[in-house]
mmCIF file of C-alpha atoms and ligand atoms in Angstrom:
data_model
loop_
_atom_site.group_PDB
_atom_site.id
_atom_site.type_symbol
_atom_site.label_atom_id
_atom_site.label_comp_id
_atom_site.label_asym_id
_atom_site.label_seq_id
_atom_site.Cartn_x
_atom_site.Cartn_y
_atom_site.Cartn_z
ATOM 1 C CA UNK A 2 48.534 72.276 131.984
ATOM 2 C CA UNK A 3 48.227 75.806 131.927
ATOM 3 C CA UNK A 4 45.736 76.558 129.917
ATOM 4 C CA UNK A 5 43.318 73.494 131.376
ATOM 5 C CA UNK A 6 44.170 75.744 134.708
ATOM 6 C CA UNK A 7 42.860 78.999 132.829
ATOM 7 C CA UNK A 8 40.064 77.190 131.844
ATOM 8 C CA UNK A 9 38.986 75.736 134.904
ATOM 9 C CA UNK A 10 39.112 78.839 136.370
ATOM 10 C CA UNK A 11 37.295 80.717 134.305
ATOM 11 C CA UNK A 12 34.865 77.981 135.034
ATOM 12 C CA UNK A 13 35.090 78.824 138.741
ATOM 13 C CA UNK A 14 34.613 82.465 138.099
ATOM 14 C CA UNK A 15 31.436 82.261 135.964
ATOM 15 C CA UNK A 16 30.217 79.741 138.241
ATOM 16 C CA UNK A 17 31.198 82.267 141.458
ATOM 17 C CA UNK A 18 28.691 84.768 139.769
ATOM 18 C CA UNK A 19 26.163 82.121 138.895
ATOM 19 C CA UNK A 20 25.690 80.976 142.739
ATOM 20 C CA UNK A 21 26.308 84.748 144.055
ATOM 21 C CA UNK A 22 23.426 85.567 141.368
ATOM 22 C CA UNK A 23 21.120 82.632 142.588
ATOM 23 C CA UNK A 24 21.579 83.717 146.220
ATOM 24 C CA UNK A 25 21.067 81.200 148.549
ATOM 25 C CA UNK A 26 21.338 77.882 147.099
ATOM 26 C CA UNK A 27 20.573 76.648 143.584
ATOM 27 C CA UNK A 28 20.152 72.976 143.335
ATOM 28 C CA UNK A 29 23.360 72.373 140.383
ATOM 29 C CA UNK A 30 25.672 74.814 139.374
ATOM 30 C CA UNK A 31 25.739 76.360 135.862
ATOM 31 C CA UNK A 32 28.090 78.730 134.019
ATOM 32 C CA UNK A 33 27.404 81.891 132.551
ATOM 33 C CA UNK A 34 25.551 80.533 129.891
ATOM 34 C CA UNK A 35 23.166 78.064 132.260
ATOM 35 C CA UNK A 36 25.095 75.290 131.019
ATOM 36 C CA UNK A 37 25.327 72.752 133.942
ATOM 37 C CA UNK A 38 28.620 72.008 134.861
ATOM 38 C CA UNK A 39 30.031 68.521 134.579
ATOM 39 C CA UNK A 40 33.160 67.199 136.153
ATOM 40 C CA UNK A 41 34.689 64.093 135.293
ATOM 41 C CA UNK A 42 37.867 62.557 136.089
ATOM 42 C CA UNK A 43 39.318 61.303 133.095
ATOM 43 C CA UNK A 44 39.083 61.088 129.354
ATOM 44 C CA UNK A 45 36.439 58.159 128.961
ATOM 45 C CA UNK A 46 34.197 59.429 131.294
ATOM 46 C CA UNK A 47 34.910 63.046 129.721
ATOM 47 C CA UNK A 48 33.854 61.910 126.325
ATOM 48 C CA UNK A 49 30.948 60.069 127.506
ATOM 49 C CA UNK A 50 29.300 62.956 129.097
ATOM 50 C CA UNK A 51 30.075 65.365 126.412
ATOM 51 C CA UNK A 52 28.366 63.390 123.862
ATOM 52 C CA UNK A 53 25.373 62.805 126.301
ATOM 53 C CA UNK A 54 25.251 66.594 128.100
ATOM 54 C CA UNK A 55 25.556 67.579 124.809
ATOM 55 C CA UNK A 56 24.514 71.198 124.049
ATOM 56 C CA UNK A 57 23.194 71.663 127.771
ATOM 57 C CA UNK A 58 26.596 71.295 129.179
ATOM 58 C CA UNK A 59 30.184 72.399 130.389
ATOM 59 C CA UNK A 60 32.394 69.531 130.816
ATOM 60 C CA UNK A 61 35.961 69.532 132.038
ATOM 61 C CA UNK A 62 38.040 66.512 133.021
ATOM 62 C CA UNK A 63 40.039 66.811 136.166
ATOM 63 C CA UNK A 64 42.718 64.472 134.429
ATOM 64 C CA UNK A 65 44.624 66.774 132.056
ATOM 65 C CA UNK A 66 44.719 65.769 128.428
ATOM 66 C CA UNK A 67 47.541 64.089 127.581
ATOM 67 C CA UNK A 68 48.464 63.004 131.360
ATOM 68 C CA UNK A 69 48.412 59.920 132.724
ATOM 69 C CA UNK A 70 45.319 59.094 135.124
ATOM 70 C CA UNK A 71 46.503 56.560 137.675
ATOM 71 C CA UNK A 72 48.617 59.192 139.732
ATOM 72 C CA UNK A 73 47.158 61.962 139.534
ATOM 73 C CA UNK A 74 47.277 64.715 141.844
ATOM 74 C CA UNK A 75 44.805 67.844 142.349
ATOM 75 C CA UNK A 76 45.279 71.485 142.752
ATOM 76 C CA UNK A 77 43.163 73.170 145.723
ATOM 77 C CA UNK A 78 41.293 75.028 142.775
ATOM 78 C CA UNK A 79 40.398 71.595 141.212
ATOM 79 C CA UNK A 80 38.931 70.448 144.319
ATOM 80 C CA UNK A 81 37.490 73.350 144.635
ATOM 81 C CA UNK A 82 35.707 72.799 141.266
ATOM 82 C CA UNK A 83 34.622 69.621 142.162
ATOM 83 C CA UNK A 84 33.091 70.931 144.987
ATOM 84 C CA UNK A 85 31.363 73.240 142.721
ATOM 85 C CA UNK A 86 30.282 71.576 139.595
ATOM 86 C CA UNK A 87 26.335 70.598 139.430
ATOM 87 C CA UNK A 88 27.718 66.701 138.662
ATOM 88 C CA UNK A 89 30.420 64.991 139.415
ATOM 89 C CA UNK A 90 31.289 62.084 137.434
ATOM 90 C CA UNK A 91 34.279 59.643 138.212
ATOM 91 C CA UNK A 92 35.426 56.130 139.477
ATOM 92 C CA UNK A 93 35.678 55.298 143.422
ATOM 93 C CA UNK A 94 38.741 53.533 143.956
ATOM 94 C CA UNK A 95 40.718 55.176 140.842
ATOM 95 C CA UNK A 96 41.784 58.191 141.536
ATOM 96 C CA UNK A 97 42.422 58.407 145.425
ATOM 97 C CA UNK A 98 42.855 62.139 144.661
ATOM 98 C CA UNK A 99 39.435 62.740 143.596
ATOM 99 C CA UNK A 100 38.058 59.916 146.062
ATOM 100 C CA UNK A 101 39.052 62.540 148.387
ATOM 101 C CA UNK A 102 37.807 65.797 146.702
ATOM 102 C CA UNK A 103 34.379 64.259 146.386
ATOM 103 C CA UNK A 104 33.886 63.899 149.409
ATOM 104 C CA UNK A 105 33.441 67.835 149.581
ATOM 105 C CA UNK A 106 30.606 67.620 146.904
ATOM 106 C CA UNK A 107 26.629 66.404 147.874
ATOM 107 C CA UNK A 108 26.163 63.226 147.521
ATOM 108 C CA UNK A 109 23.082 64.305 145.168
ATOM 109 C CA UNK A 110 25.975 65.512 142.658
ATOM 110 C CA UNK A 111 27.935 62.902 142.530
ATOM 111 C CA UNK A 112 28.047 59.464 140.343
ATOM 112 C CA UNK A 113 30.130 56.561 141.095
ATOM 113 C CA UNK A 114 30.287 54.906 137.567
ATOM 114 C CA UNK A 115 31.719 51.839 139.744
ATOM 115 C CA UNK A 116 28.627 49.951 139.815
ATOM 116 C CA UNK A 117 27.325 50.138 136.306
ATOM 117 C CA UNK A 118 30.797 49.686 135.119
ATOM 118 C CA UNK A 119 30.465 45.826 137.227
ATOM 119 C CA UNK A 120 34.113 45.920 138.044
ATOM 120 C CA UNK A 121 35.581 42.741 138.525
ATOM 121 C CA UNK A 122 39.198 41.639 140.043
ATOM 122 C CA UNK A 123 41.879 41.338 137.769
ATOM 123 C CA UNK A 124 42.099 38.694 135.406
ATOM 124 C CA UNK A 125 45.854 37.785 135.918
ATOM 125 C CA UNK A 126 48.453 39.164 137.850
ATOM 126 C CA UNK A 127 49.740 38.491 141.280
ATOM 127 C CA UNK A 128 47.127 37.480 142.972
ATOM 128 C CA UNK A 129 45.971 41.028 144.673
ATOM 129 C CA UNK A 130 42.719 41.469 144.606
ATOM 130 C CA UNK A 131 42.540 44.963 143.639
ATOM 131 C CA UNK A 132 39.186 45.714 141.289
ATOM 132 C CA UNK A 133 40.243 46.134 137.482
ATOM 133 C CA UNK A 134 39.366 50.036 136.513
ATOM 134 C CA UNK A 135 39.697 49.590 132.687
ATOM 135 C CA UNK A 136 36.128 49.545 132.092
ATOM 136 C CA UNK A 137 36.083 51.633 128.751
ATOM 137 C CA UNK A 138 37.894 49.162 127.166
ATOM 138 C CA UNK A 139 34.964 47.145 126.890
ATOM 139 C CA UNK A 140 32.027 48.692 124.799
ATOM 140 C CA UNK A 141 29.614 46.903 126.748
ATOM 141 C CA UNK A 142 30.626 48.200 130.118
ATOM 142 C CA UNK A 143 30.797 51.806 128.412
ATOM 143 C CA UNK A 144 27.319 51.381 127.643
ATOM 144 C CA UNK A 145 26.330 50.349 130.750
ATOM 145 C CA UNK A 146 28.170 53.598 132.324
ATOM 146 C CA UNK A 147 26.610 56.132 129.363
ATOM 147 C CA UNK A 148 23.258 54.661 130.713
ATOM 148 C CA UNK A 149 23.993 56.105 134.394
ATOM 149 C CA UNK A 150 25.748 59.123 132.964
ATOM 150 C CA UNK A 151 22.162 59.831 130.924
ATOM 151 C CA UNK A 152 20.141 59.083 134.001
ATOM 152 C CA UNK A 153 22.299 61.321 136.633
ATOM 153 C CA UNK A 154 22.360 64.107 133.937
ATOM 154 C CA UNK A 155 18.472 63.634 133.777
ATOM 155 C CA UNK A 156 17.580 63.886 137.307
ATOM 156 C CA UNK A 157 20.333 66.846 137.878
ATOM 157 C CA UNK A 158 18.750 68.640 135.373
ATOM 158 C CA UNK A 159 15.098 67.361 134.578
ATOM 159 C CA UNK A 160 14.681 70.430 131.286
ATOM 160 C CA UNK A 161 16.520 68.130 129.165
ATOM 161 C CA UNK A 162 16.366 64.953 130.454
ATOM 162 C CA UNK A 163 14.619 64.045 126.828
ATOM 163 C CA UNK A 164 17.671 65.297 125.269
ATOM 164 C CA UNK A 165 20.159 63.566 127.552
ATOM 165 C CA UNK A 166 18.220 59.937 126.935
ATOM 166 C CA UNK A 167 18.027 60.692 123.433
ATOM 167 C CA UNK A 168 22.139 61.343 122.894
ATOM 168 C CA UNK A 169 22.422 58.322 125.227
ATOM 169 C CA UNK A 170 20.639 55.937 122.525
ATOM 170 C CA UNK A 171 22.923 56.987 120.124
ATOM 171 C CA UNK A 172 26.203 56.529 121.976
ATOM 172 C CA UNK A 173 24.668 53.303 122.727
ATOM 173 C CA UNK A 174 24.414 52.299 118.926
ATOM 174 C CA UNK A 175 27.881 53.827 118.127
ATOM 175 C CA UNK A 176 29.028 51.599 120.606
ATOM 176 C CA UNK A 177 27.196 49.116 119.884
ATOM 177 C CA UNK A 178 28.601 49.123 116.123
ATOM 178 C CA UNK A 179 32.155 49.164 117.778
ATOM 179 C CA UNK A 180 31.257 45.865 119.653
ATOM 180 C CA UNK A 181 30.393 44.704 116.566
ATOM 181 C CA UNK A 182 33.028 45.327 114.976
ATOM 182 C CA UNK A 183 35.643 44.620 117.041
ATOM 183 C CA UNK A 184 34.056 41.109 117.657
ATOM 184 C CA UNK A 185 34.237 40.205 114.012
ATOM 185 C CA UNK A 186 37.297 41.606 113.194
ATOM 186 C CA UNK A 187 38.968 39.932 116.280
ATOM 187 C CA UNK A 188 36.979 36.440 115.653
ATOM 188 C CA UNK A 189 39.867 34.515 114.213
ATOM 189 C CA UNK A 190 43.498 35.226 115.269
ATOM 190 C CA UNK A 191 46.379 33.376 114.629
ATOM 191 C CA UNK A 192 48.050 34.705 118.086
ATOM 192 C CA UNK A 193 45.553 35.046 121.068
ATOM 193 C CA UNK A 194 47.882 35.646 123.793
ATOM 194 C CA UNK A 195 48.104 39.600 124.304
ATOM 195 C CA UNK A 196 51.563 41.424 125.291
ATOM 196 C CA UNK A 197 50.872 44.657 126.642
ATOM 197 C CA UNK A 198 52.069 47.602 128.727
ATOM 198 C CA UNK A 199 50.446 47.837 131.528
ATOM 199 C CA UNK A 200 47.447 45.739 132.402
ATOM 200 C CA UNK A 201 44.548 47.503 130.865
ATOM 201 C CA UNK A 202 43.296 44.905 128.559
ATOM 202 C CA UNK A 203 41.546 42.705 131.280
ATOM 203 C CA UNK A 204 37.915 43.266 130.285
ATOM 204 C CA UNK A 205 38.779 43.774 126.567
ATOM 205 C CA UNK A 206 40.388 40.345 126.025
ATOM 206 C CA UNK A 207 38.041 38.742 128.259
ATOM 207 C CA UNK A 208 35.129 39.811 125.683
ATOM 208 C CA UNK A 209 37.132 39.561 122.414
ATOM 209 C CA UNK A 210 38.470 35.916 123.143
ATOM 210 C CA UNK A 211 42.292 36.995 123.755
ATOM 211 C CA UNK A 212 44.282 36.116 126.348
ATOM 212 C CA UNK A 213 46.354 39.285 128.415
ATOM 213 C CA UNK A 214 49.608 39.422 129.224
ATOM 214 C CA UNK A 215 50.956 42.672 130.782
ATOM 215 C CA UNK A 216 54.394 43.279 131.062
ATOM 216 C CA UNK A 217 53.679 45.919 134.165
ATOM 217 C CA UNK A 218 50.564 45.878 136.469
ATOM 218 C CA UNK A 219 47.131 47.610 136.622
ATOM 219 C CA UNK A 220 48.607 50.844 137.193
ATOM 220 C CA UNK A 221 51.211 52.675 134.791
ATOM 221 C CA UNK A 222 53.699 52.826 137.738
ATOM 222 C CA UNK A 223 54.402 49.669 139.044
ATOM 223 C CA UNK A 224 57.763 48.711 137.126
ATOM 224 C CA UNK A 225 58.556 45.213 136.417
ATOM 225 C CA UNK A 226 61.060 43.301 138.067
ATOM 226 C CA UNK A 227 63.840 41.776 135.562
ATOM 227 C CA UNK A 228 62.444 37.821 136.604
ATOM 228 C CA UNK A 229 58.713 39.112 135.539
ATOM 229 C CA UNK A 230 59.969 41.161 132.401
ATOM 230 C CA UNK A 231 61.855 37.500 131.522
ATOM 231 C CA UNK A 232 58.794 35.488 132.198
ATOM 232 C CA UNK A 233 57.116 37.577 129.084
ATOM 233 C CA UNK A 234 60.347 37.467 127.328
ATOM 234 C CA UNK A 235 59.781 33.829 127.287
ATOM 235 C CA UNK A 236 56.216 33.440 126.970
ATOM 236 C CA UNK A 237 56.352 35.559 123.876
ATOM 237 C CA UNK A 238 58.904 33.296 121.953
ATOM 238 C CA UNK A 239 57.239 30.078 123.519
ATOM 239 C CA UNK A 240 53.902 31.463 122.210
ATOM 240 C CA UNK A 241 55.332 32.959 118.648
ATOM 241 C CA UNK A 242 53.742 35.986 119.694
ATOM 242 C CA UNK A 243 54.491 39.029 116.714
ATOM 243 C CA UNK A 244 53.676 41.769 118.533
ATOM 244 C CA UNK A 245 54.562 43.824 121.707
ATOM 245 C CA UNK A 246 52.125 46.854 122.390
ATOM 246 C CA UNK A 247 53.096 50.068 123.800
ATOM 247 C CA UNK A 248 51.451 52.888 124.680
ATOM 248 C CA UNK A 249 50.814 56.837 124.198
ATOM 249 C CA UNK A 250 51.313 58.348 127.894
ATOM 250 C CA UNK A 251 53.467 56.374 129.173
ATOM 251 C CA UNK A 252 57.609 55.025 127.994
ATOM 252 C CA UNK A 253 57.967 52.416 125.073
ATOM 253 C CA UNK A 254 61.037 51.140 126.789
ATOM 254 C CA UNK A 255 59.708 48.441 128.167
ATOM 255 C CA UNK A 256 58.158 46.803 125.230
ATOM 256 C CA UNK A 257 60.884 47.526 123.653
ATOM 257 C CA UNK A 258 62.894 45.595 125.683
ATOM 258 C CA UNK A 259 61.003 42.581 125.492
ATOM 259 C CA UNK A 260 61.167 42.768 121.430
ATOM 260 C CA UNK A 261 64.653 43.398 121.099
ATOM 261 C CA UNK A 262 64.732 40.510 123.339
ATOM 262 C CA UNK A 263 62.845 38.518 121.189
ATOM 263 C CA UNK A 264 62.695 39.330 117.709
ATOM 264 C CA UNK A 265 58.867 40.590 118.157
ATOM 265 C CA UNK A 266 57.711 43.604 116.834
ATOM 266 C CA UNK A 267 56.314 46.498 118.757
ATOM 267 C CA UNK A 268 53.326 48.675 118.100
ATOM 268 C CA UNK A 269 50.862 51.143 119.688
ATOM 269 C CA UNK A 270 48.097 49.721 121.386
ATOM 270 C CA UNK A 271 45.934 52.555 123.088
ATOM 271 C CA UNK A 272 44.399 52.762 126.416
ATOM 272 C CA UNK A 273 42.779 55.245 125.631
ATOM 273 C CA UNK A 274 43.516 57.381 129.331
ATOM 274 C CA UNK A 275 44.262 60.297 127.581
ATOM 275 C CA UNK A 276 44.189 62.161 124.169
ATOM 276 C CA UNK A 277 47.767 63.184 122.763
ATOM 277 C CA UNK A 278 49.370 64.138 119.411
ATOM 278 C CA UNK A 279 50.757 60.788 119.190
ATOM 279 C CA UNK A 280 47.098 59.031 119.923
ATOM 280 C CA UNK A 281 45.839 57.363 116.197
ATOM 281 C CA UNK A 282 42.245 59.341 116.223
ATOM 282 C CA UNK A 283 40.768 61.892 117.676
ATOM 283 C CA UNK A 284 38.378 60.738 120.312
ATOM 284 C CA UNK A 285 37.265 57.403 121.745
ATOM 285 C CA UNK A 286 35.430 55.546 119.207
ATOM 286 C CA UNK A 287 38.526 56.568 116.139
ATOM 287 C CA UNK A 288 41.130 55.590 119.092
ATOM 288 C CA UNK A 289 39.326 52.184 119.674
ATOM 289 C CA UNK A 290 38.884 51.299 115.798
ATOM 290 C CA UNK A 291 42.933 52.405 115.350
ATOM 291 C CA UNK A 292 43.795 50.052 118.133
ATOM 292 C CA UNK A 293 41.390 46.941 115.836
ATOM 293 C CA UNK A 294 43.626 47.849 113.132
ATOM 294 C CA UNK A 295 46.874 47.596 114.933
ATOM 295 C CA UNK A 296 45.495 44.023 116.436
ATOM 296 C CA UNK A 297 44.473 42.494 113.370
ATOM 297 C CA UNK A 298 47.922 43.374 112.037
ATOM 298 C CA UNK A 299 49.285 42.271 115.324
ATOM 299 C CA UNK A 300 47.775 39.658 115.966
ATOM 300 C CA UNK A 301 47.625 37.948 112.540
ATOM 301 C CA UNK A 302 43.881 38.245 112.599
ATOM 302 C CA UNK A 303 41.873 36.992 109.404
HETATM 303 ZN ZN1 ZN B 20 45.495 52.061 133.190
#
């Protein structure tokens, strides 16, 4: 927390001498070293741009690593950094938070990864229609989003839009082989139905034939009532399911619960909202290919 602060301000600084020094208006903020300066509002959207900005840019995530996403909360100098930074990347409805601090920045700056993302309501649940935000958990919706990322770092900053389109085709291939992968590997499971945390998984099962069901709701801090944590309960000895999933940010109590209940198993199952020690890989693509390995397991997958 502290040092993300440091570093964000130091941001601010450089970028204070790099608008002083332009004098009247440059068209996208840079940092000392004429990097443009990219904010994003969580991890996925983080990694994306910094393996599509590349070289050509400074990238900080408003979310701090290793926090949660769903409730976060700003400092004044974070909105003041959004208000700043040549783009601002993030996902309208997500983060009320920085719904709010963007409204400070041009529209120009700004890119709503909500359309290219083509959220969709919840799968299952209780019936709210609330739009499903996990996105990244589907490599083809990723894709989708590193396209716009590419094409709103390209118009920001026109000198290397041939770089930004040519890092863009190969996170589209990396992803790509992910897709792949995770579509064989998940082809033939003995279990199909899906116990997780919370209800990230919606788009991922939906495109890997598996079936979700989340112990808590979309975001990480609804907590379950004791009926809904028995309806799993029973659903996962009904179903012979192995495996409960927990995750890295947030408690393991509740999927513990439901296996001491049970007899089931538990395991990690990433949503990838946030890089920590305990996270199996270092970024997004080693996280996601961890999280095949635990479902195969899991799952029973052949
Ligand atoms: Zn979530």
């Amino acid at each position: 927390m502290a040092r993300r602060a440091r570093s964000i301000a130091s941001i601010l600084a450089v970028m204070a001498v790099a608008i002083g020094a332009a004098c009247g208006g440059a068209p996208s903020a840079r940092d000392a070293q004429g990097h443009l300066v990219v904010a994003t509002a969580f991890y996925p959207l983080e990694w994306l741009s910094r393996r599509i900005g590349g070289e050509h840019v400074a990238v900080f995530s408003l979310t701090p690593s290793g926090a949660e996403p769903h409730d976060l909360e700003l400092a004044p100098s974070d909105v003041a950094a959004v208000a700043d930074a040549g783009l601002v990347v993030y996902l309208r409805g997500f983060q009320p938070a920085v719904d709010s601090a963007v409204t400070n920045a041009s529209a120009a700056r700004v890119l709503d990864v909500g359309p290219p993302a083509a959220l969709a309501p919840r799968v299952a649940g209780s019936g709210s229609a609330a739009a499903d935000p996990h996105f990244w958990l589907d490599p083809g919706r990723m894709s989708a989003v590193a396209t716009a990322i590419a094409g709103a770092l390209a118009r920001t900053d026109a000198a290397n839009a041939s770089a930004y389109q040519a890092n863009a085709r190969i996170v589209a291939d990396d992803l790509q082989a992910l897709d792949r992968d995770l579509s064989a590997g998940l082809a033939h499971c003995e279990v199909t139905d899906l116990v997780t945390s919370h209800e990230a998984f919606g788009y991922f099962a939906t495109r890997y034939g598996l079936h979700q069901v989340a112990i808590a709701g979309l975001s990480t801090d609804t907590e379950p009532s004791a009926s809904a944590l028995a309806t799993v309960a029973d659903l996962v000895r009904r179903r012979h399911v192995r495996t409960v999933y927990f995750e890295t940010l947030t408690s393991p109590a509740l999927a513990r619960t439901i296996g001491d209940e049970t007899g089931a198993t538990t395991d990690q199952l990433d949503p990838v909202e946030g890089i920590t020690r305990e996270s199996r890989g270092r970024d997004y693509l080693e996280i996601m290919r961890a999280n095949l390995a635990t479902l195969r397991r899991g799952q029973g997958c052949a």
